[in-house]
Short mmCIF file of C-alpha atoms in Angstrom, two decimals:
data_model
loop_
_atom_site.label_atom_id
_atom_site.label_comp_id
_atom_site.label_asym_id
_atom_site.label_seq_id
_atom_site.Cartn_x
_atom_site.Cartn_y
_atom_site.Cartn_z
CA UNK S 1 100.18 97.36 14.42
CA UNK S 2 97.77 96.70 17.08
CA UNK S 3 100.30 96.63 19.79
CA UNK S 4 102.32 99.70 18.35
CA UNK S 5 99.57 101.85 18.45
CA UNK S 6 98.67 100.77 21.72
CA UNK S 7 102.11 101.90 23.38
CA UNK S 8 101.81 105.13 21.76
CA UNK S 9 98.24 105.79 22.95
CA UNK S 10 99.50 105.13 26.48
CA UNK S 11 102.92 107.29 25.59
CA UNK S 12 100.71 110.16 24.71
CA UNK S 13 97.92 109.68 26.80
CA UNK S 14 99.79 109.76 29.99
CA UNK S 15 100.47 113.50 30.93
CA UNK S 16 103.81 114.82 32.01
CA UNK S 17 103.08 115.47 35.88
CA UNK S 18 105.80 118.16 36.11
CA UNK S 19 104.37 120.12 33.13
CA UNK S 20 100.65 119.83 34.25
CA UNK S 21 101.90 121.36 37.77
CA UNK S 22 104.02 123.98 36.30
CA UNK S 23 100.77 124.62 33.86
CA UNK S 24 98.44 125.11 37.31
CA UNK S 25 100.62 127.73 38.63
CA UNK S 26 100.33 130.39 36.04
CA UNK S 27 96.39 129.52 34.93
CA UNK S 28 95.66 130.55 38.70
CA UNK S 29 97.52 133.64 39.29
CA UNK S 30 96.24 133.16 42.99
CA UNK S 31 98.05 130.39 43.56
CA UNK S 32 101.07 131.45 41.90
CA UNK S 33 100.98 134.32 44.07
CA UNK S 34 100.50 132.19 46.94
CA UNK S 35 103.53 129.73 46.39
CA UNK S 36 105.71 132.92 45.14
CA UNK S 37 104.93 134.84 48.89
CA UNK S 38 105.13 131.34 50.76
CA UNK S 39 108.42 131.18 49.16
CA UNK S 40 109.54 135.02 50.02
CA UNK S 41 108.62 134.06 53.35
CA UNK S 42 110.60 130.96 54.01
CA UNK S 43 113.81 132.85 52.76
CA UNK S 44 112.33 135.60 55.26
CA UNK S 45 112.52 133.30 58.12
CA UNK S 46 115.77 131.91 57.53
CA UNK S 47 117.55 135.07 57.03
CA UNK S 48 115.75 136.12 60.55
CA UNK S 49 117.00 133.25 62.40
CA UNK S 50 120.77 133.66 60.75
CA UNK S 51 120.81 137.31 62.24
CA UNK S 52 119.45 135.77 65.27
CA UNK S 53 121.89 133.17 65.65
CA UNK S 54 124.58 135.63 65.19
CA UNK S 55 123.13 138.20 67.79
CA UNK S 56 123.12 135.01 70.58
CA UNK S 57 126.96 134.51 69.51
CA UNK S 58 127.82 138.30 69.77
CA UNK S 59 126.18 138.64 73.35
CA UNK S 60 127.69 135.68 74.40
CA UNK S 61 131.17 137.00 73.28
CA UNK S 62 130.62 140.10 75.52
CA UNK S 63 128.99 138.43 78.25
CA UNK S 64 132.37 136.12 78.80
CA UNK S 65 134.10 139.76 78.17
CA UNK S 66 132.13 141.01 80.63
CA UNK S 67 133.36 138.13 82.91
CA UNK S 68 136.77 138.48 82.04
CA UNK S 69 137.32 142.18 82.75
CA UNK S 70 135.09 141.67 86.07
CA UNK S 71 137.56 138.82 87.12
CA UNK S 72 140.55 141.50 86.48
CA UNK S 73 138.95 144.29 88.44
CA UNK S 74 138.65 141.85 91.23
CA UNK S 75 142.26 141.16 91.13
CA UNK S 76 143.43 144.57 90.85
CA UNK S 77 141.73 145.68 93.96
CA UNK S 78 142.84 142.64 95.82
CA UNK S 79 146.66 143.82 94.80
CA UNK S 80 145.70 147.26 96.08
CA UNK S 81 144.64 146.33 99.27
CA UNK S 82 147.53 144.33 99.57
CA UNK S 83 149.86 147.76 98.19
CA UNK S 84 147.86 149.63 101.14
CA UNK S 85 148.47 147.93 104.02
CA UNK S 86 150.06 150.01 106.38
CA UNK S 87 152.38 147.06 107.73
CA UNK S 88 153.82 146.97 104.62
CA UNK S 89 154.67 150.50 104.08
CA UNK S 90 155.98 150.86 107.45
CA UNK S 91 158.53 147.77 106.94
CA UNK S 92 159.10 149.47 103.42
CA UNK S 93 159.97 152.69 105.10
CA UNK S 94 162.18 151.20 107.94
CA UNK S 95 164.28 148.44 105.62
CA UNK S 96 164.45 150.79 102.43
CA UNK S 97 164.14 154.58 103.14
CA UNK S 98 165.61 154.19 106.91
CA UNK S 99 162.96 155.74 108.50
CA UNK S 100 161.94 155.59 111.93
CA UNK S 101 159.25 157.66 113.80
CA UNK S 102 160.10 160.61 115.83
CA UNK S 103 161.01 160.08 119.35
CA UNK S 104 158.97 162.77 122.06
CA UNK S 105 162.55 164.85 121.99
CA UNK S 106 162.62 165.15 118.47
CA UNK S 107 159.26 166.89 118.29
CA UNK S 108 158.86 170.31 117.88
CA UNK S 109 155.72 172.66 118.38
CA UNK S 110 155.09 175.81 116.16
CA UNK S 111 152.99 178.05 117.59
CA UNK S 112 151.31 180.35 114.75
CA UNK S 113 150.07 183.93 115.62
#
């Protein structure tokens, strides 16, 4: 019996860590309080960097739109220069509309009163 009573002396004598700990927390309501707002705070901060994260994504999605339409502009004006040329429009007007420009006898003056 010597031994049996031994093993439960040391059964019962050790205390359950978990339970002790758990015990702590609510006999000091300060340190409760603590853990709870250390807690409240690390969700805090996590949320804060998620809507961070997701800010740096969104700018960067209309920074590269901001790219894209600015490479577009570029080309339109570069095709509008190229419509404005007045070579061009003076070969368009000779090869498609037959035009030609007036000869000195084909001139006229008006003289307003």
């Amino acid at each position: 019996m010597d031994i049996k009573s031994s093993v439960i002396k040391k059964n019962t004598r050790q205390p359950n860590l978990f339970a002790e700990i758990f015990k702590g927390f609510f006999k000091e309501k300060i340190v409760f309080l603590l853990l709870f707002l250390i807690f409240i705070t690390a969700l805090a901060v996590v949320q804060v960097t998620h809507a961070s994260r997701q800010e740096l994504i969104l700018q960067d999605q209309l920074l590269q739109q901001r790219d894209d339409l600015d490479l577009q502009w570029r080309y339109l004006l570069v095709e509008q220069e190229f419509y404005a040329q007045h070579v061009r429009i003076e070969e368009i007007a000779k090869t498609k509309l037959q035009m030609k420009r007036p000869q000195s006898k084909d001139e006229q003056v008006v003289i307003l009163p």
